[in-house]
């Protein structure tokens, strides 16, 4: 463990990882890495670039997928979707994209039955010149392994950032300037969240049972009933909700320095962990927790924000500014055994190789 002091709720304790814990894919410092159960480095796949894109994973073939691009001006500029073999420690490009196109914010692996090859589903972005400005267009894309081009579909007006996708329902949750929407696979708007109150739109999750329910984070957690188009608040604070696979509760963050669990049946919130003395909490480093497929393990990064001092030079307004430093820790929790372990470091993207 690092020097960070973590306050866990009663009943949790630090322990060594069990032998059943799967490997973990993590993007650390702009590089995709495969970590062993104890969070040690197993393989470094190399730089993936600065574009915010999740890691997708095919458990049958043991392949991870991510968008990658150049991370500076020293080397060759490129833009591509890439596959990473967990077993062989190798990577290869799936498709090269023009330099004005990229994939961001969403990447899902969709398995196919009866021995057919699966496909990637994601958000495609392209910049183009329009009069005296540059316009960025967003479209949905799918890519079958072995195909030489993306299949693109338009998105309805104002759908800007994807918040969640349900494979069982074939639906998306998107946010935009005018609100939050339910979209179909063709990019069409099927439903708009009632504008009763501002829910924020910082993360969302569909019910794992396939029921017509979505939890949305931002200004607290809100439960959206898609059949009746009604929304109610669950918690006062909360972002980046992740529905537990058993459907009984929701994991979420209140800052970069904590983890909470909301019990749906009891209508109760429990703080699982937090860093003490965080007088100025922020969300800059917060990400959704990464759950294993069986829900037994979860991984997340937590960040301590510490006041280092006050700048000697004043700002533009003449006032001196506080100077903060951030210390990070990558933590894994065994939910069933209520034990945890971790090490120093920060991962902006995580995915279990299970």
Tab-separated table of N, CA and C in Angstrom, residues 190-302:
chain	number	residue	atom	x	y	z
A	190	UNK	N	-35.806	8.398	-28.600
A	190	UNK	CA	-37.020	7.689	-28.233
A	190	UNK	C	-37.748	8.334	-27.062
A	191	UNK	N	-36.994	9.031	-26.198
A	191	UNK	CA	-37.595	9.602	-25.003
A	191	UNK	C	-36.670	10.684	-24.456
A	192	UNK	N	-37.251	11.712	-23.870
A	192	UNK	CA	-36.490	12.768	-23.213
A	192	UNK	C	-36.799	12.762	-21.728
A	193	UNK	N	-35.774	12.951	-20.906
A	193	UNK	CA	-35.969	13.006	-19.462
A	193	UNK	C	-36.831	14.210	-19.106
A	194	UNK	N	-37.862	14.028	-18.268
A	194	UNK	CA	-38.685	15.174	-17.878
A	194	UNK	C	-37.832	16.263	-17.234
A	195	UNK	N	-38.072	17.491	-17.625
A	195	UNK	CA	-37.268	18.610	-17.116
A	195	UNK	C	-37.844	19.151	-15.815
A	196	UNK	N	-38.076	18.253	-14.866
A	196	UNK	CA	-38.602	18.656	-13.572
A	196	UNK	C	-37.508	19.307	-12.734
A	197	UNK	N	-36.314	18.703	-12.781
A	197	UNK	CA	-35.180	19.241	-12.049
A	197	UNK	C	-33.896	18.881	-12.787
A	198	UNK	N	-32.841	19.593	-12.476
A	198	UNK	CA	-31.557	19.362	-13.132
A	198	UNK	C	-30.889	18.145	-12.503
A	199	UNK	N	-30.679	17.088	-13.300
A	199	UNK	CA	-30.065	15.882	-12.761
A	199	UNK	C	-28.570	15.836	-13.050
A	200	UNK	N	-28.056	16.756	-13.841
A	200	UNK	CA	-26.609	16.845	-14.045
A	200	UNK	C	-26.089	16.077	-15.238
A	201	UNK	N	-26.349	14.785	-15.285
A	201	UNK	CA	-25.860	13.990	-16.398
A	201	UNK	C	-24.395	13.643	-16.318
A	202	UNK	N	-23.925	13.232	-15.123
A	202	UNK	CA	-22.543	12.781	-14.951
A	202	UNK	C	-22.560	11.271	-14.701
A	203	UNK	N	-22.675	10.523	-15.780
A	203	UNK	CA	-22.716	9.067	-15.693
A	203	UNK	C	-24.137	8.545	-15.568
A	204	UNK	N	-24.351	7.303	-16.010
A	204	UNK	CA	-25.656	6.654	-15.925
A	204	UNK	C	-25.453	5.152	-16.034
A	205	UNK	N	-26.492	4.389	-15.667
A	205	UNK	CA	-26.426	2.925	-15.756
A	205	UNK	C	-27.838	2.375	-15.909
A	206	UNK	N	-27.999	1.430	-16.853
A	206	UNK	CA	-29.259	0.725	-17.026
A	206	UNK	C	-29.385	-0.372	-15.978
A	207	UNK	N	-30.618	-0.703	-15.640
A	207	UNK	CA	-30.856	-1.830	-14.745
A	207	UNK	C	-30.308	-3.100	-15.370
A	208	UNK	N	-29.523	-3.902	-14.636
A	208	UNK	CA	-28.942	-5.121	-15.216
A	208	UNK	C	-29.980	-6.184	-15.551
A	209	UNK	N	-31.184	-6.077	-14.997
A	209	UNK	CA	-32.239	-7.058	-15.281
A	209	UNK	C	-32.897	-6.831	-16.626
A	210	UNK	N	-32.639	-5.689	-17.251
A	210	UNK	CA	-33.305	-5.351	-18.495
A	210	UNK	C	-34.586	-4.581	-18.294
A	211	UNK	N	-34.949	-4.310	-17.039
A	211	UNK	CA	-36.132	-3.504	-16.761
A	211	UNK	C	-35.940	-2.087	-17.301
A	212	UNK	N	-37.060	-1.404	-17.499
A	212	UNK	CA	-37.032	-0.060	-18.069
A	212	UNK	C	-36.701	0.969	-17.002
A	213	UNK	N	-35.501	0.850	-16.426
A	213	UNK	CA	-35.052	1.772	-15.398
A	213	UNK	C	-33.600	2.161	-15.651
A	214	UNK	N	-33.311	3.438	-15.424
A	214	UNK	CA	-31.953	3.957	-15.578
A	214	UNK	C	-31.652	4.840	-14.372
A	215	UNK	N	-30.468	4.685	-13.801
A	215	UNK	CA	-30.031	5.601	-12.755
A	215	UNK	C	-29.053	6.581	-13.380
A	216	UNK	N	-29.244	7.867	-13.079
A	216	UNK	CA	-28.442	8.936	-13.660
A	216	UNK	C	-27.764	9.707	-12.538
A	217	UNK	N	-26.482	10.016	-12.719
A	217	UNK	CA	-25.725	10.752	-11.721
A	217	UNK	C	-25.484	12.185	-12.132
A	218	UNK	N	-25.057	12.987	-11.179
A	218	UNK	CA	-24.749	14.393	-11.409
A	218	UNK	C	-25.069	15.183	-10.174
A	219	UNK	N	-26.246	15.751	-10.141
A	219	UNK	CA	-26.732	16.446	-8.956
A	219	UNK	C	-27.467	15.428	-8.073
A	220	UNK	N	-26.717	14.441	-7.550
A	220	UNK	CA	-27.312	13.316	-6.846
A	220	UNK	C	-27.676	12.211	-7.819
A	221	UNK	N	-28.116	11.066	-7.275
A	221	UNK	CA	-28.585	9.958	-8.103
A	221	UNK	C	-30.084	10.104	-8.334
A	222	UNK	N	-30.505	9.878	-9.591
A	222	UNK	CA	-31.910	9.945	-9.963
A	222	UNK	C	-32.296	8.671	-10.701
A	223	UNK	N	-33.458	8.128	-10.386
A	223	UNK	CA	-33.955	6.912	-11.029
A	223	UNK	C	-35.009	7.292	-12.053
A	224	UNK	N	-34.738	6.953	-13.319
A	224	UNK	CA	-35.626	7.287	-14.440
A	224	UNK	C	-36.406	6.049	-14.844
A	225	UNK	N	-37.741	6.110	-14.693
A	225	UNK	CA	-38.647	5.055	-15.129
A	225	UNK	C	-38.981	5.314	-16.590
A	226	UNK	N	-38.462	4.470	-17.484
A	226	UNK	CA	-38.621	4.702	-18.920
A	226	UNK	C	-40.031	4.412	-19.410
A	227	UNK	N	-40.758	3.541	-18.740
A	227	UNK	CA	-42.110	3.213	-19.170
A	227	UNK	C	-43.081	4.346	-18.863
A	228	UNK	N	-42.975	4.928	-17.676
A	228	UNK	CA	-43.882	6.013	-17.290
A	228	UNK	C	-43.272	7.393	-17.505
A	229	UNK	N	-41.994	7.410	-17.886
A	229	UNK	CA	-41.245	8.653	-18.076
A	229	UNK	C	-41.330	9.532	-16.836
A	230	UNK	N	-41.024	8.920	-15.693
A	230	UNK	CA	-40.988	9.618	-14.422
A	230	UNK	C	-39.593	9.505	-13.824
A	231	UNK	N	-39.177	10.506	-13.078
A	231	UNK	CA	-37.842	10.521	-12.488
A	231	UNK	C	-37.942	10.940	-11.026
A	232	UNK	N	-37.231	10.216	-10.158
A	232	UNK	CA	-37.209	10.584	-8.740
A	232	UNK	C	-35.776	10.540	-8.218
A	233	UNK	N	-35.508	11.413	-7.245
A	233	UNK	CA	-34.179	11.511	-6.659
A	233	UNK	C	-33.975	10.395	-5.635
A	234	UNK	N	-32.807	9.745	-5.703
A	234	UNK	CA	-32.443	8.716	-4.730
A	234	UNK	C	-31.530	9.264	-3.641
A	235	UNK	N	-30.545	10.064	-4.036
A	235	UNK	CA	-29.579	10.608	-3.072
A	235	UNK	C	-29.357	12.085	-3.351
A	236	UNK	N	-28.901	12.790	-2.345
A	236	UNK	CA	-28.632	14.222	-2.504
A	236	UNK	C	-27.394	14.451	-3.353
A	237	UNK	N	-26.340	13.648	-3.159
A	237	UNK	CA	-25.092	13.780	-3.909
A	237	UNK	C	-24.796	12.472	-4.632
A	238	UNK	N	-23.986	12.568	-5.686
A	238	UNK	CA	-23.575	11.336	-6.355
A	238	UNK	C	-23.393	11.496	-7.851
A	239	UNK	N	-22.302	10.921	-8.345
A	239	UNK	CA	-22.004	10.881	-9.772
A	239	UNK	C	-21.467	9.504	-10.144
A	240	UNK	N	-21.419	9.239	-11.443
A	240	UNK	CA	-20.827	8.027	-12.017
A	240	UNK	C	-21.402	6.749	-11.384
A	241	UNK	N	-22.723	6.547	-11.455
A	241	UNK	CA	-23.320	5.343	-10.881
A	241	UNK	C	-22.995	4.094	-11.698
A	242	UNK	N	-22.807	2.983	-10.996
A	242	UNK	CA	-22.609	1.674	-11.614
A	242	UNK	C	-23.541	0.700	-10.899
A	243	UNK	N	-24.485	0.127	-11.624
A	243	UNK	CA	-25.454	-0.785	-11.032
A	243	UNK	C	-24.783	-2.120	-10.738
A	244	UNK	N	-24.954	-2.631	-9.523
A	244	UNK	CA	-24.409	-3.944	-9.171
A	244	UNK	C	-25.073	-5.008	-10.033
A	245	UNK	N	-24.350	-6.060	-10.438
A	245	UNK	CA	-24.915	-7.083	-11.314
A	245	UNK	C	-26.151	-7.780	-10.752
A	246	UNK	N	-26.267	-7.868	-9.420
A	246	UNK	CA	-27.446	-8.507	-8.834
A	246	UNK	C	-28.655	-7.581	-8.785
A	247	UNK	N	-28.472	-6.317	-9.181
A	247	UNK	CA	-29.565	-5.372	-9.238
A	247	UNK	C	-30.010	-4.813	-7.909
A	248	UNK	N	-29.319	-5.164	-6.823
A	248	UNK	CA	-29.773	-4.762	-5.498
A	248	UNK	C	-29.250	-3.401	-5.058
A	249	UNK	N	-28.217	-2.901	-5.719
A	249	UNK	CA	-27.657	-1.629	-5.285
A	249	UNK	C	-26.850	-0.953	-6.372
A	250	UNK	N	-26.358	0.231	-6.052
A	250	UNK	CA	-25.652	1.072	-7.009
A	250	UNK	C	-24.385	1.614	-6.360
A	251	UNK	N	-23.247	1.407	-7.004
A	251	UNK	CA	-21.990	2.002	-6.578
A	251	UNK	C	-21.874	3.390	-7.207
A	252	UNK	N	-21.360	4.364	-6.458
A	252	UNK	CA	-21.217	5.698	-7.018
A	252	UNK	C	-20.162	6.490	-6.237
A	253	UNK	N	-19.823	7.656	-6.799
A	253	UNK	CA	-18.813	8.525	-6.199
A	253	UNK	C	-19.463	9.846	-5.773
A	254	UNK	N	-18.976	10.415	-4.681
A	254	UNK	CA	-19.344	11.781	-4.298
A	254	UNK	C	-18.190	12.742	-4.524
A	255	UNK	N	-16.997	12.193	-4.764
A	255	UNK	CA	-15.828	13.000	-5.102
A	255	UNK	C	-14.758	12.044	-5.616
A	256	UNK	N	-13.573	12.594	-5.892
A	256	UNK	CA	-12.451	11.744	-6.310
A	256	UNK	C	-11.868	10.946	-5.160
A	257	UNK	N	-12.329	11.210	-3.930
A	257	UNK	CA	-11.697	10.632	-2.737
A	257	UNK	C	-12.628	9.713	-1.962
A	258	UNK	N	-13.647	9.128	-2.621
A	258	UNK	CA	-14.568	8.283	-1.863
A	258	UNK	C	-15.247	7.254	-2.752
A	259	UNK	N	-16.004	6.371	-2.103
A	259	UNK	CA	-16.845	5.384	-2.779
A	259	UNK	C	-18.050	5.125	-1.892
A	260	UNK	N	-19.246	5.124	-2.499
A	260	UNK	CA	-20.485	4.895	-1.773
A	260	UNK	C	-21.290	3.783	-2.434
A	261	UNK	N	-22.211	3.220	-1.658
A	261	UNK	CA	-23.119	2.182	-2.161
A	261	UNK	C	-24.537	2.510	-1.714
A	262	UNK	N	-25.458	2.533	-2.678
A	262	UNK	CA	-26.859	2.802	-2.370
A	262	UNK	C	-27.640	1.497	-2.458
A	263	UNK	N	-28.319	1.121	-1.363
A	263	UNK	CA	-29.148	-0.078	-1.287
A	263	UNK	C	-30.565	0.290	-1.724
A	264	UNK	N	-31.010	-0.276	-2.851
A	264	UNK	CA	-32.313	0.081	-3.400
A	264	UNK	C	-33.461	-0.373	-2.501
A	265	UNK	N	-33.382	-1.582	-1.957
A	265	UNK	CA	-34.470	-2.105	-1.134
A	265	UNK	C	-34.617	-1.316	0.167
A	266	UNK	N	-33.493	-0.985	0.781
A	266	UNK	CA	-33.527	-0.277	2.057
A	266	UNK	C	-33.594	1.236	1.900
A	267	UNK	N	-33.362	1.727	0.687
A	267	UNK	CA	-33.295	3.168	0.444
A	267	UNK	C	-32.284	3.812	1.391
A	268	UNK	N	-31.083	3.181	1.459
A	268	UNK	CA	-30.033	3.646	2.354
A	268	UNK	C	-28.712	3.758	1.604
A	269	UNK	N	-27.911	4.713	2.021
A	269	UNK	CA	-26.583	4.914	1.451
A	269	UNK	C	-25.521	4.572	2.486
A	270	UNK	N	-24.493	3.863	2.040
A	270	UNK	CA	-23.371	3.536	2.913
A	270	UNK	C	-22.082	4.034	2.287
A	271	UNK	N	-21.288	4.763	3.058
A	271	UNK	CA	-19.969	5.177	2.585
A	271	UNK	C	-19.021	4.012	2.797
A	272	UNK	N	-18.454	3.493	1.711
A	272	UNK	CA	-17.549	2.344	1.790
A	272	UNK	C	-16.142	2.786	2.154
A	273	UNK	N	-15.648	3.823	1.494
A	273	UNK	CA	-14.307	4.320	1.801
A	273	UNK	C	-14.238	5.816	1.536
A	274	UNK	N	-13.288	6.451	2.175
A	274	UNK	CA	-13.048	7.884	1.968
A	274	UNK	C	-11.667	8.228	2.493
A	275	UNK	N	-11.124	9.312	2.006
A	275	UNK	CA	-9.868	9.847	2.519
A	275	UNK	C	-10.190	10.935	3.530
A	276	UNK	N	-9.561	10.926	4.690
A	276	UNK	CA	-9.879	11.910	5.727
A	276	UNK	C	-9.340	13.300	5.387
A	277	UNK	N	-9.946	14.284	6.024
A	277	UNK	CA	-9.490	15.679	5.956
A	277	UNK	C	-9.470	16.241	4.535
A	278	UNK	N	-10.469	15.846	3.744
A	278	UNK	CA	-10.594	16.407	2.398
A	278	UNK	C	-11.546	17.608	2.453
A	279	UNK	N	-10.982	18.767	2.743
A	279	UNK	CA	-11.797	19.964	2.909
A	279	UNK	C	-12.204	20.578	1.582
A	280	UNK	N	-11.495	20.243	0.521
A	280	UNK	CA	-11.805	20.802	-0.791
A	280	UNK	C	-11.949	19.656	-1.805
A	281	UNK	N	-12.965	18.807	-1.658
A	281	UNK	CA	-13.117	17.667	-2.575
A	281	UNK	C	-13.456	18.133	-3.988
A	282	UNK	N	-13.063	17.350	-4.961
A	282	UNK	CA	-13.351	17.674	-6.351
A	282	UNK	C	-13.598	16.380	-7.128
A	283	UNK	N	-14.091	16.527	-8.358
A	283	UNK	CA	-14.437	15.380	-9.205
A	283	UNK	C	-13.475	15.207	-10.370
A	284	UNK	N	-12.436	16.022	-10.429
A	284	UNK	CA	-11.581	16.036	-11.613
A	284	UNK	C	-10.998	14.649	-11.915
A	285	UNK	N	-10.643	13.901	-10.887
A	285	UNK	CA	-10.023	12.592	-11.091
A	285	UNK	C	-10.998	11.434	-10.861
A	286	UNK	N	-12.254	11.725	-10.562
A	286	UNK	CA	-13.220	10.657	-10.293
A	286	UNK	C	-13.618	9.945	-11.585
A	287	UNK	N	-13.749	8.637	-11.507
A	287	UNK	CA	-14.235	7.801	-12.604
A	287	UNK	C	-15.182	6.749	-12.018
A	288	UNK	N	-16.031	6.143	-12.846
A	288	UNK	CA	-16.878	5.068	-12.324
A	288	UNK	C	-16.033	3.896	-11.836
A	289	UNK	N	-16.547	3.172	-10.848
A	289	UNK	CA	-15.848	1.969	-10.414
A	289	UNK	C	-15.892	0.941	-11.541
A	290	UNK	N	-14.903	0.070	-11.576
A	290	UNK	CA	-14.837	-0.991	-12.577
A	290	UNK	C	-15.187	-2.310	-11.897
A	291	UNK	N	-16.338	-2.891	-12.263
A	291	UNK	CA	-16.810	-4.128	-11.661
A	291	UNK	C	-16.435	-5.323	-12.523
A	292	UNK	N	-16.037	-6.409	-11.874
A	292	UNK	CA	-15.839	-7.653	-12.602
A	292	UNK	C	-17.200	-8.185	-13.054
A	293	UNK	N	-17.212	-9.105	-14.005
A	293	UNK	CA	-18.474	-9.585	-14.570
A	293	UNK	C	-19.375	-10.231	-13.522
A	294	UNK	N	-18.777	-10.908	-12.551
A	294	UNK	CA	-19.581	-11.548	-11.509
A	294	UNK	C	-19.885	-10.614	-10.342
A	295	UNK	N	-19.348	-9.410	-10.376
A	295	UNK	CA	-19.609	-8.439	-9.332
A	295	UNK	C	-18.825	-8.654	-8.053
A	296	UNK	N	-17.895	-9.609	-8.051
A	296	UNK	CA	-17.143	-9.916	-6.825
A	296	UNK	C	-16.022	-8.924	-6.554
A	297	UNK	N	-15.460	-8.337	-7.612
A	297	UNK	CA	-14.321	-7.448	-7.443
A	297	UNK	C	-14.620	-6.107	-8.107
A	298	UNK	N	-14.144	-5.061	-7.497
A	298	UNK	CA	-14.225	-3.752	-8.131
A	298	UNK	C	-12.903	-3.024	-7.937
A	299	UNK	N	-12.585	-2.193	-8.913
A	299	UNK	CA	-11.342	-1.422	-8.889
A	299	UNK	C	-11.659	0.041	-9.138
A	300	UNK	N	-10.895	0.907	-8.508
A	300	UNK	CA	-11.057	2.337	-8.693
A	300	UNK	C	-9.795	3.055	-8.251
A	301	UNK	N	-9.641	4.278	-8.737
A	301	UNK	CA	-8.577	5.156	-8.263
A	301	UNK	C	-9.176	6.191	-7.331
A	302	UNK	N	-8.483	6.482	-6.247
A	302	UNK	CA	-8.902	7.538	-5.339
A	302	UNK	C	-7.778	8.563	-5.251
